Amino acid sequence: MNYQPLEDRLIVKVNIIDKTDGGIILAGKSKIKDQVAEVLAVGPGRYDKHQLVPMRVKVGDKVLFPQYTGNKLDGDVWILRESEVLAVVG
């Protein structure tokens, strides 16, 4: 599905972890999302006092975000706000 984020939101592709480092396979809701994701799309930015504040992240960036943030859109595609991003991973 094609998503276009609004305001200061971004669409990211998250790596879903289904196996622990020890080799235990996680099933169903036990699967966890990695905290580093690739940015697929960004909104135009947010307005502050009638001025557009542009986005600092761009498509293709790898970003770090907290474990329990964002909303799942489809499978491994999530939407979150730019303010929820902790860092851009270089």
PDB file of N, CA and C in Angstrom:
ATOM      1  N   MET A   1       0.837  -1.172   0.000  1.00  0.00           N
ATOM      2  CA  MET A   1       0.000   0.000   0.000  1.00  0.00           C
ATOM      3  C   MET A   1       0.887   1.242   0.000  1.00  0.00           C
ATOM      4  N   ASN A   2       0.439   2.313  -0.617  1.00  0.00           N
ATOM      5  CA  ASN A   2       1.201   3.540  -0.733  1.00  0.00           C
ATOM      6  C   ASN A   2       0.744   4.539   0.327  1.00  0.00           C
ATOM      7  N   TYR A   3       1.646   4.928   1.222  1.00  0.00           N
ATOM      8  CA  TYR A   3       1.335   5.881   2.279  1.00  0.00           C
ATOM      9  C   TYR A   3       2.106   7.169   2.058  1.00  0.00           C
ATOM     10  N   GLN A   4       1.453   8.318   2.303  1.00  0.00           N
ATOM     11  CA  GLN A   4       2.114   9.619   2.274  1.00  0.00           C
ATOM     12  C   GLN A   4       1.903  10.267   3.631  1.00  0.00           C
ATOM     13  N   PRO A   5       2.955  10.367   4.446  1.00  0.00           N
ATOM     14  CA  PRO A   5       2.807  10.928   5.781  1.00  0.00           C
ATOM     15  C   PRO A   5       2.496  12.425   5.749  1.00  0.00           C
ATOM     16  N   LEU A   6       1.776  12.889   6.746  1.00  0.00           N
ATOM     17  CA  LEU A   6       1.426  14.296   6.874  1.00  0.00           C
ATOM     18  C   LEU A   6       2.242  14.936   7.986  1.00  0.00           C
ATOM     19  N   GLU A   7       2.358  16.252   7.918  1.00  0.00           N
ATOM     20  CA  GLU A   7       3.047  17.058   8.922  1.00  0.00           C
ATOM     21  C   GLU A   7       4.428  16.497   9.265  1.00  0.00           C
ATOM     22  N   ASP A   8       4.704  16.255  10.552  1.00  0.00           N
ATOM     23  CA  ASP A   8       6.048  15.820  10.974  1.00  0.00           C
ATOM     24  C   ASP A   8       6.121  14.316  11.204  1.00  0.00           C
ATOM     25  N   ARG A   9       5.386  13.563  10.403  1.00  0.00           N
ATOM     26  CA  ARG A   9       5.401  12.102  10.538  1.00  0.00           C
ATOM     27  C   ARG A   9       6.284  11.482   9.471  1.00  0.00           C
ATOM     28  N   LEU A  10       6.769  10.278   9.775  1.00  0.00           N
ATOM     29  CA  LEU A  10       7.564   9.554   8.801  1.00  0.00           C
ATOM     30  C   LEU A  10       7.180   8.090   8.796  1.00  0.00           C
ATOM     31  N   ILE A  11       7.327   7.478   7.646  1.00  0.00           N
ATOM     32  CA  ILE A  11       7.049   6.058   7.454  1.00  0.00           C
ATOM     33  C   ILE A  11       8.395   5.342   7.472  1.00  0.00           C
ATOM     34  N   VAL A  12       8.493   4.292   8.298  1.00  0.00           N
ATOM     35  CA  VAL A  12       9.743   3.555   8.415  1.00  0.00           C
ATOM     36  C   VAL A  12       9.509   2.065   8.220  1.00  0.00           C
ATOM     37  N   LYS A  13      10.540   1.379   7.757  1.00  0.00           N
ATOM     38  CA  LYS A  13      10.506  -0.077   7.641  1.00  0.00           C
ATOM     39  C   LYS A  13      11.359  -0.634   8.770  1.00  0.00           C
ATOM     40  N   VAL A  14      10.714  -1.405   9.628  1.00  0.00           N
ATOM     41  CA  VAL A  14      11.346  -1.939  10.829  1.00  0.00           C
ATOM     42  C   VAL A  14      11.721  -3.394  10.610  1.00  0.00           C
ATOM     43  N   ASN A  15      12.878  -3.779  11.117  1.00  0.00           N
ATOM     44  CA  ASN A  15      13.290  -5.176  11.081  1.00  0.00           C
ATOM     45  C   ASN A  15      12.608  -5.890  12.248  1.00  0.00           C
ATOM     46  N   ILE A  16      11.765  -6.864  11.969  1.00  0.00           N
ATOM     47  CA  ILE A  16      11.085  -7.634  13.001  1.00  0.00           C
ATOM     48  C   ILE A  16      11.977  -8.807  13.397  1.00  0.00           C
ATOM     49  N   ILE A  17      12.286  -8.890  14.680  1.00  0.00           N
ATOM     50  CA  ILE A  17      13.175  -9.943  15.186  1.00  0.00           C
ATOM     51  C   ILE A  17      12.330 -11.138  15.597  1.00  0.00           C
ATOM     52  N   ASP A  18      12.574 -12.285  14.970  1.00  0.00           N
ATOM     53  CA  ASP A  18      11.783 -13.478  15.276  1.00  0.00           C
ATOM     54  C   ASP A  18      12.618 -14.598  15.888  1.00  0.00           C
ATOM     55  N   LYS A  19      13.909 -14.316  16.171  1.00  0.00           N
ATOM     56  CA  LYS A  19      14.772 -15.310  16.803  1.00  0.00           C
ATOM     57  C   LYS A  19      15.733 -14.595  17.740  1.00  0.00           C
ATOM     58  N   THR A  20      15.913 -15.139  18.938  1.00  0.00           N
ATOM     59  CA  THR A  20      16.837 -14.532  19.895  1.00  0.00           C
ATOM     60  C   THR A  20      18.271 -14.847  19.520  1.00  0.00           C
ATOM     61  N   ASP A  21      19.216 -14.182  20.171  1.00  0.00           N
ATOM     62  CA  ASP A  21      20.638 -14.445  19.921  1.00  0.00           C
ATOM     63  C   ASP A  21      21.003 -15.889  20.257  1.00  0.00           C
ATOM     64  N   GLY A  22      20.266 -16.476  21.214  1.00  0.00           N
ATOM     65  CA  GLY A  22      20.523 -17.858  21.615  1.00  0.00           C
ATOM     66  C   GLY A  22      19.886 -18.886  20.706  1.00  0.00           C
ATOM     67  N   GLY A  23      19.108 -18.435  19.697  1.00  0.00           N
ATOM     68  CA  GLY A  23      18.512 -19.355  18.737  1.00  0.00           C
ATOM     69  C   GLY A  23      17.064 -19.721  19.012  1.00  0.00           C
ATOM     70  N   ILE A  24      16.467 -19.147  20.055  1.00  0.00           N
ATOM     71  CA  ILE A  24      15.062 -19.440  20.364  1.00  0.00           C
ATOM     72  C   ILE A  24      14.175 -18.701  19.371  1.00  0.00           C
ATOM     73  N   ILE A  25      13.257 -19.425  18.731  1.00  0.00           N
ATOM     74  CA  ILE A  25      12.351 -18.839  17.752  1.00  0.00           C
ATOM     75  C   ILE A  25      11.156 -18.236  18.485  1.00  0.00           C
ATOM     76  N   LEU A  26      10.881 -16.953  18.197  1.00  0.00           N
ATOM     77  CA  LEU A  26       9.758 -16.251  18.803  1.00  0.00           C
ATOM     78  C   LEU A  26       8.556 -16.357  17.876  1.00  0.00           C
ATOM     79  N   ALA A  27       7.400 -16.636  18.443  1.00  0.00           N
ATOM     80  CA  ALA A  27       6.197 -16.808  17.632  1.00  0.00           C
ATOM     81  C   ALA A  27       5.165 -15.739  17.969  1.00  0.00           C
ATOM     82  N   GLY A  28       4.349 -15.405  16.984  1.00  0.00           N
ATOM     83  CA  GLY A  28       3.222 -14.499  17.185  1.00  0.00           C
ATOM     84  C   GLY A  28       3.595 -13.167  17.803  1.00  0.00           C
ATOM     85  N   LYS A  29       2.908 -12.814  18.883  1.00  0.00           N
ATOM     86  CA  LYS A  29       3.108 -11.532  19.532  1.00  0.00           C
ATOM     87  C   LYS A  29       4.415 -11.445  20.297  1.00  0.00           C
ATOM     88  N   SER A  30       5.142 -12.533  20.392  1.00  0.00           N
ATOM     89  CA  SER A  30       6.435 -12.527  21.074  1.00  0.00           C
ATOM     90  C   SER A  30       7.508 -11.852  20.226  1.00  0.00           C
ATOM     91  N   LYS A  31       7.271 -11.742  18.925  1.00  0.00           N
ATOM     92  CA  LYS A  31       8.242 -11.105  18.045  1.00  0.00           C
ATOM     93  C   LYS A  31       8.390  -9.646  18.457  1.00  0.00           C
ATOM     94  N   ILE A  32       9.616  -9.149  18.393  1.00  0.00           N
ATOM     95  CA  ILE A  32       9.862  -7.768  18.770  1.00  0.00           C
ATOM     96  C   ILE A  32      10.409  -6.994  17.585  1.00  0.00           C
ATOM     97  N   LYS A  33      10.195  -5.683  17.617  1.00  0.00           N
ATOM     98  CA  LYS A  33      10.716  -4.860  16.534  1.00  0.00           C
ATOM     99  C   LYS A  33      12.076  -4.316  16.921  1.00  0.00           C
ATOM    100  N   ASP A  34      12.949  -4.274  15.954  1.00  0.00           N
ATOM    101  CA  ASP A  34      14.267  -3.696  16.151  1.00  0.00           C
ATOM    102  C   ASP A  34      14.074  -2.196  16.358  1.00  0.00           C
ATOM    103  N   GLN A  35      14.992  -1.551  17.027  1.00  0.00           N
ATOM    104  CA  GLN A  35      14.855  -0.131  17.303  1.00  0.00           C
ATOM    105  C   GLN A  35      15.521   0.744  16.257  1.00  0.00           C
ATOM    106  N   VAL A  36      16.070   0.132  15.208  1.00  0.00           N
ATOM    107  CA  VAL A  36      16.647   0.874  14.089  1.00  0.00           C
ATOM    108  C   VAL A  36      15.810   0.557  12.852  1.00  0.00           C
ATOM    109  N   ALA A  37      15.416   1.604  12.129  1.00  0.00           N
ATOM    110  CA  ALA A  37      14.564   1.414  10.959  1.00  0.00           C
ATOM    111  C   ALA A  37      15.032   2.314   9.821  1.00  0.00           C
ATOM    112  N   GLU A  38      14.652   1.940   8.608  1.00  0.00           N
ATOM    113  CA  GLU A  38      14.966   2.744   7.427  1.00  0.00           C
ATOM    114  C   GLU A  38      13.771   3.630   7.093  1.00  0.00           C
ATOM    115  N   VAL A  39      14.018   4.897   6.825  1.00  0.00           N
ATOM    116  CA  VAL A  39      12.957   5.852   6.501  1.00  0.00           C
ATOM    117  C   VAL A  39      12.535   5.652   5.052  1.00  0.00           C
ATOM    118  N   LEU A  40      11.236   5.392   4.843  1.00  0.00           N
ATOM    119  CA  LEU A  40      10.695   5.190   3.496  1.00  0.00           C
ATOM    120  C   LEU A  40      10.066   6.455   2.927  1.00  0.00           C
ATOM    121  N   ALA A  41       9.446   7.276   3.799  1.00  0.00           N
ATOM    122  CA  ALA A  41       8.787   8.503   3.353  1.00  0.00           C
ATOM    123  C   ALA A  41       8.731   9.487   4.508  1.00  0.00           C
ATOM    124  N   VAL A  42       8.765  10.774   4.191  1.00  0.00           N
ATOM    125  CA  VAL A  42       8.675  11.816   5.210  1.00  0.00           C
ATOM    126  C   VAL A  42       7.615  12.835   4.816  1.00  0.00           C
ATOM    127  N   GLY A  43       7.001  13.425   5.818  1.00  0.00           N
ATOM    128  CA  GLY A  43       6.036  14.495   5.583  1.00  0.00           C
ATOM    129  C   GLY A  43       6.772  15.803   5.311  1.00  0.00           C
ATOM    130  N   PRO A  44       6.027  16.868   5.016  1.00  0.00           N
ATOM    131  CA  PRO A  44       6.656  18.152   4.704  1.00  0.00           C
ATOM    132  C   PRO A  44       7.253  18.866   5.914  1.00  0.00           C
ATOM    133  N   GLY A  45       6.812  18.531   7.104  1.00  0.00           N
ATOM    134  CA  GLY A  45       7.267  19.217   8.320  1.00  0.00           C
ATOM    135  C   GLY A  45       6.060  19.719   9.090  1.00  0.00           C
ATOM    136  N   ARG A  46       6.323  20.413  10.188  1.00  0.00           N
ATOM    137  CA  ARG A  46       5.220  20.931  11.001  1.00  0.00           C
ATOM    138  C   ARG A  46       5.235  22.453  10.975  1.00  0.00           C
ATOM    139  N   TYR A  47       4.081  23.034  11.270  1.00  0.00           N
ATOM    140  CA  TYR A  47       3.978  24.485  11.323  1.00  0.00           C
ATOM    141  C   TYR A  47       4.118  24.965  12.754  1.00  0.00           C
ATOM    142  N   ASP A  48       4.935  25.999  12.941  1.00  0.00           N
ATOM    143  CA  ASP A  48       5.117  26.629  14.232  1.00  0.00           C
ATOM    144  C   ASP A  48       4.987  28.129  14.022  1.00  0.00           C
ATOM    145  N   LYS A  49       3.931  28.711  14.562  1.00  0.00           N
ATOM    146  CA  LYS A  49       3.659  30.150  14.402  1.00  0.00           C
ATOM    147  C   LYS A  49       3.620  30.540  12.927  1.00  0.00           C
ATOM    148  N   HIS A  50       2.887  29.771  12.131  1.00  0.00           N
ATOM    149  CA  HIS A  50       2.663  30.008  10.707  1.00  0.00           C
ATOM    150  C   HIS A  50       3.917  29.871   9.847  1.00  0.00           C
ATOM    151  N   GLN A  51       4.957  29.242  10.397  1.00  0.00           N
ATOM    152  CA  GLN A  51       6.169  28.990   9.617  1.00  0.00           C
ATOM    153  C   GLN A  51       6.401  27.493   9.544  1.00  0.00           C
ATOM    154  N   LEU A  52       6.726  27.009   8.371  1.00  0.00           N
ATOM    155  CA  LEU A  52       6.998  25.583   8.188  1.00  0.00           C
ATOM    156  C   LEU A  52       8.384  25.239   8.726  1.00  0.00           C
ATOM    157  N   VAL A  53       8.426  24.292   9.655  1.00  0.00           N
ATOM    158  CA  VAL A  53       9.701  23.779  10.175  1.00  0.00           C
ATOM    159  C   VAL A  53       9.988  22.499   9.393  1.00  0.00           C
ATOM    160  N   PRO A  54      10.979  22.500   8.507  1.00  0.00           N
ATOM    161  CA  PRO A  54      11.219  21.329   7.655  1.00  0.00           C
ATOM    162  C   PRO A  54      11.735  20.132   8.449  1.00  0.00           C
ATOM    163  N   MET A  55      11.576  18.966   7.869  1.00  0.00           N
ATOM    164  CA  MET A  55      12.034  17.721   8.488  1.00  0.00           C
ATOM    165  C   MET A  55      13.559  17.656   8.438  1.00  0.00           C
ATOM    166  N   ARG A  56      14.170  17.096   9.508  1.00  0.00           N
ATOM    167  CA  ARG A  56      15.612  16.930   9.561  1.00  0.00           C
ATOM    168  C   ARG A  56      16.040  15.563   9.044  1.00  0.00           C
ATOM    169  N   VAL A  57      15.132  14.577   9.074  1.00  0.00           N
ATOM    170  CA  VAL A  57      15.454  13.262   8.518  1.00  0.00           C
ATOM    171  C   VAL A  57      14.967  13.208   7.080  1.00  0.00           C
ATOM    172  N   LYS A  58      15.599  12.351   6.297  1.00  0.00           N
ATOM    173  CA  LYS A  58      15.207  12.236   4.896  1.00  0.00           C
ATOM    174  C   LYS A  58      15.077  10.768   4.512  1.00  0.00           C
ATOM    175  N   VAL A  59      14.474  10.522   3.394  1.00  0.00           N
ATOM    176  CA  VAL A  59      14.278   9.160   2.894  1.00  0.00           C
ATOM    177  C   VAL A  59      15.635   8.484   2.753  1.00  0.00           C
ATOM    178  N   GLY A  60      15.720   7.243   3.238  1.00  0.00           N
ATOM    179  CA  GLY A  60      16.954   6.481   3.167  1.00  0.00           C
ATOM    180  C   GLY A  60      17.759   6.503   4.455  1.00  0.00           C
ATOM    181  N   ASP A  61      17.481   7.464   5.350  1.00  0.00           N
ATOM    182  CA  ASP A  61      18.186   7.513   6.636  1.00  0.00           C
ATOM    183  C   ASP A  61      17.826   6.304   7.490  1.00  0.00           C
ATOM    184  N   LYS A  62      18.760   5.889   8.309  1.00  0.00           N
ATOM    185  CA  LYS A  62      18.499   4.871   9.330  1.00  0.00           C
ATOM    186  C   LYS A  62      18.312   5.631  10.637  1.00  0.00           C
ATOM    187  N   VAL A  63      17.198   5.367  11.334  1.00  0.00           N
ATOM    188  CA  VAL A  63      16.892   6.103  12.552  1.00  0.00           C
ATOM    189  C   VAL A  63      16.726   5.156  13.740  1.00  0.00           C
ATOM    190  N   LEU A  64      17.057   5.661  14.914  1.00  0.00           N
ATOM    191  CA  LEU A  64      16.916   4.942  16.166  1.00  0.00           C
ATOM    192  C   LEU A  64      15.717   5.534  16.891  1.00  0.00           C
ATOM    193  N   PHE A  65      14.827   4.671  17.397  1.00  0.00           N
ATOM    194  CA  PHE A  65      13.645   5.148  18.100  1.00  0.00           C
ATOM    195  C   PHE A  65      13.347   4.232  19.277  1.00  0.00           C
ATOM    196  N   PRO A  66      12.576   4.710  20.281  1.00  0.00           N
ATOM    197  CA  PRO A  66      12.260   3.890  21.447  1.00  0.00           C
ATOM    198  C   PRO A  66      11.454   2.646  21.064  1.00  0.00           C
ATOM    199  N   GLN A  67      11.567   1.603  21.871  1.00  0.00           N
ATOM    200  CA  GLN A  67      10.912   0.320  21.604  1.00  0.00           C
ATOM    201  C   GLN A  67       9.389   0.445  21.491  1.00  0.00           C
ATOM    202  N   TYR A  68       8.767   1.192  22.385  1.00  0.00           N
ATOM    203  CA  TYR A  68       7.303   1.239  22.432  1.00  0.00           C
ATOM    204  C   TYR A  68       6.783   2.567  21.919  1.00  0.00           C
ATOM    205  N   THR A  69       7.020   2.857  20.668  1.00  0.00           N
ATOM    206  CA  THR A  69       6.531   4.070  20.049  1.00  0.00           C
ATOM    207  C   THR A  69       6.078   3.775  18.635  1.00  0.00           C
ATOM    208  N   GLY A  70       5.333   4.673  18.045  1.00  0.00           N
ATOM    209  CA  GLY A  70       4.875   4.519  16.675  1.00  0.00           C
ATOM    210  C   GLY A  70       3.654   3.627  16.563  1.00  0.00           C
ATOM    211  N   ASN A  71       3.098   3.582  15.370  1.00  0.00           N
ATOM    212  CA  ASN A  71       1.927   2.765  15.072  1.00  0.00           C
ATOM    213  C   ASN A  71       2.203   1.887  13.868  1.00  0.00           C
ATOM    214  N   LYS A  72       1.820   0.635  13.990  1.00  0.00           N
ATOM    215  CA  LYS A  72       2.011  -0.333  12.905  1.00  0.00           C
ATOM    216  C   LYS A  72       1.003  -0.050  11.803  1.00  0.00           C
ATOM    217  N   LEU A  73       1.481   0.042  10.569  1.00  0.00           N
ATOM    218  CA  LEU A  73       0.593   0.253   9.432  1.00  0.00           C
ATOM    219  C   LEU A  73       0.319  -1.051   8.710  1.00  0.00           C
ATOM    220  N   ASP A  74       1.400  -1.727   8.329  1.00  0.00           N
ATOM    221  CA  ASP A  74       1.247  -2.938   7.521  1.00  0.00           C
ATOM    222  C   ASP A  74       2.500  -3.790   7.663  1.00  0.00           C
ATOM    223  N   GLY A  75       2.401  -4.905   8.348  1.00  0.00           N
ATOM    224  CA  GLY A  75       3.547  -5.803   8.504  1.00  0.00           C
ATOM    225  C   GLY A  75       4.698  -5.144   9.237  1.00  0.00           C
ATOM    226  N   ASP A  76       5.771  -4.857   8.503  1.00  0.00           N
ATOM    227  CA  ASP A  76       6.947  -4.245   9.114  1.00  0.00           C
ATOM    228  C   ASP A  76       7.054  -2.754   8.812  1.00  0.00           C
ATOM    229  N   VAL A  77       5.958  -2.149   8.371  1.00  0.00           N
ATOM    230  CA  VAL A  77       5.921  -0.718   8.080  1.00  0.00           C
ATOM    231  C   VAL A  77       5.211   0.002   9.227  1.00  0.00           C
ATOM    232  N   TRP A  78       5.887   1.018   9.783  1.00  0.00           N
ATOM    233  CA  TRP A  78       5.377   1.767  10.932  1.00  0.00           C
ATOM    234  C   TRP A  78       5.366   3.256  10.617  1.00  0.00           C
ATOM    235  N   ILE A  79       4.538   4.001  11.347  1.00  0.00           N
ATOM    236  CA  ILE A  79       4.510   5.460  11.237  1.00  0.00           C
ATOM    237  C   ILE A  79       4.820   6.047  12.611  1.00  0.00           C
ATOM    238  N   LEU A  80       5.648   7.079  12.618  1.00  0.00           N
ATOM    239  CA  LEU A  80       5.962   7.753  13.864  1.00  0.00           C
ATOM    240  C   LEU A  80       6.276   9.213  13.595  1.00  0.00           C
ATOM    241  N   ARG A  81       6.301   9.998  14.651  1.00  0.00           N
ATOM    242  CA  ARG A  81       6.614  11.422  14.531  1.00  0.00           C
ATOM    243  C   ARG A  81       8.127  11.622  14.560  1.00  0.00           C
ATOM    244  N   GLU A  82       8.576  12.684  13.914  1.00  0.00           N
ATOM    245  CA  GLU A  82       9.993  12.990  13.918  1.00  0.00           C
ATOM    246  C   GLU A  82      10.493  13.228  15.348  1.00  0.00           C
ATOM    247  N   SER A  83       9.651  13.786  16.205  1.00  0.00           N
ATOM    248  CA  SER A  83      10.065  14.057  17.585  1.00  0.00           C
ATOM    249  C   SER A  83      10.303  12.776  18.384  1.00  0.00           C
ATOM    250  N   GLU A  84       9.784  11.629  17.903  1.00  0.00           N
ATOM    251  CA  GLU A  84      10.013  10.357  18.567  1.00  0.00           C
ATOM    252  C   GLU A  84      11.357   9.723  18.188  1.00  0.00           C
ATOM    253  N   VAL A  85      11.980  10.226  17.138  1.00  0.00           N
ATOM    254  CA  VAL A  85      13.269   9.704  16.687  1.00  0.00           C
ATOM    255  C   VAL A  85      14.352  10.174  17.648  1.00  0.00           C
ATOM    256  N   LEU A  86      15.168   9.234  18.123  1.00  0.00           N
ATOM    257  CA  LEU A  86      16.231   9.549  19.063  1.00  0.00           C
ATOM    258  C   LEU A  86      17.506   9.985  18.363  1.00  0.00           C
ATOM    259  N   ALA A  87      17.820   9.356  17.217  1.00  0.00           N
ATOM    260  CA  ALA A  87      19.052   9.678  16.501  1.00  0.00           C
ATOM    261  C   ALA A  87      18.997   9.142  15.084  1.00  0.00           C
ATOM    262  N   VAL A  88      19.801   9.745  14.223  1.00  0.00           N
ATOM    263  CA  VAL A  88      20.031   9.221  12.884  1.00  0.00           C
ATOM    264  C   VAL A  88      21.301   8.397  12.980  1.00  0.00           C
ATOM    265  N   VAL A  89      21.227   7.144  12.541  1.00  0.00           N
ATOM    266  CA  VAL A  89      22.366   6.224  12.636  1.00  0.00           C
ATOM    267  C   VAL A  89      23.223   6.392  11.392  1.00  0.00           C
ATOM    268  N   GLY A  90      24.497   6.663  11.587  1.00  0.00           N
ATOM    269  CA  GLY A  90      25.407   6.926  10.468  1.00  0.00           C
ATOM    270  C   GLY A  90      26.041   5.717  10.012  1.00  0.00           C
TER     271      GLY A  90
END
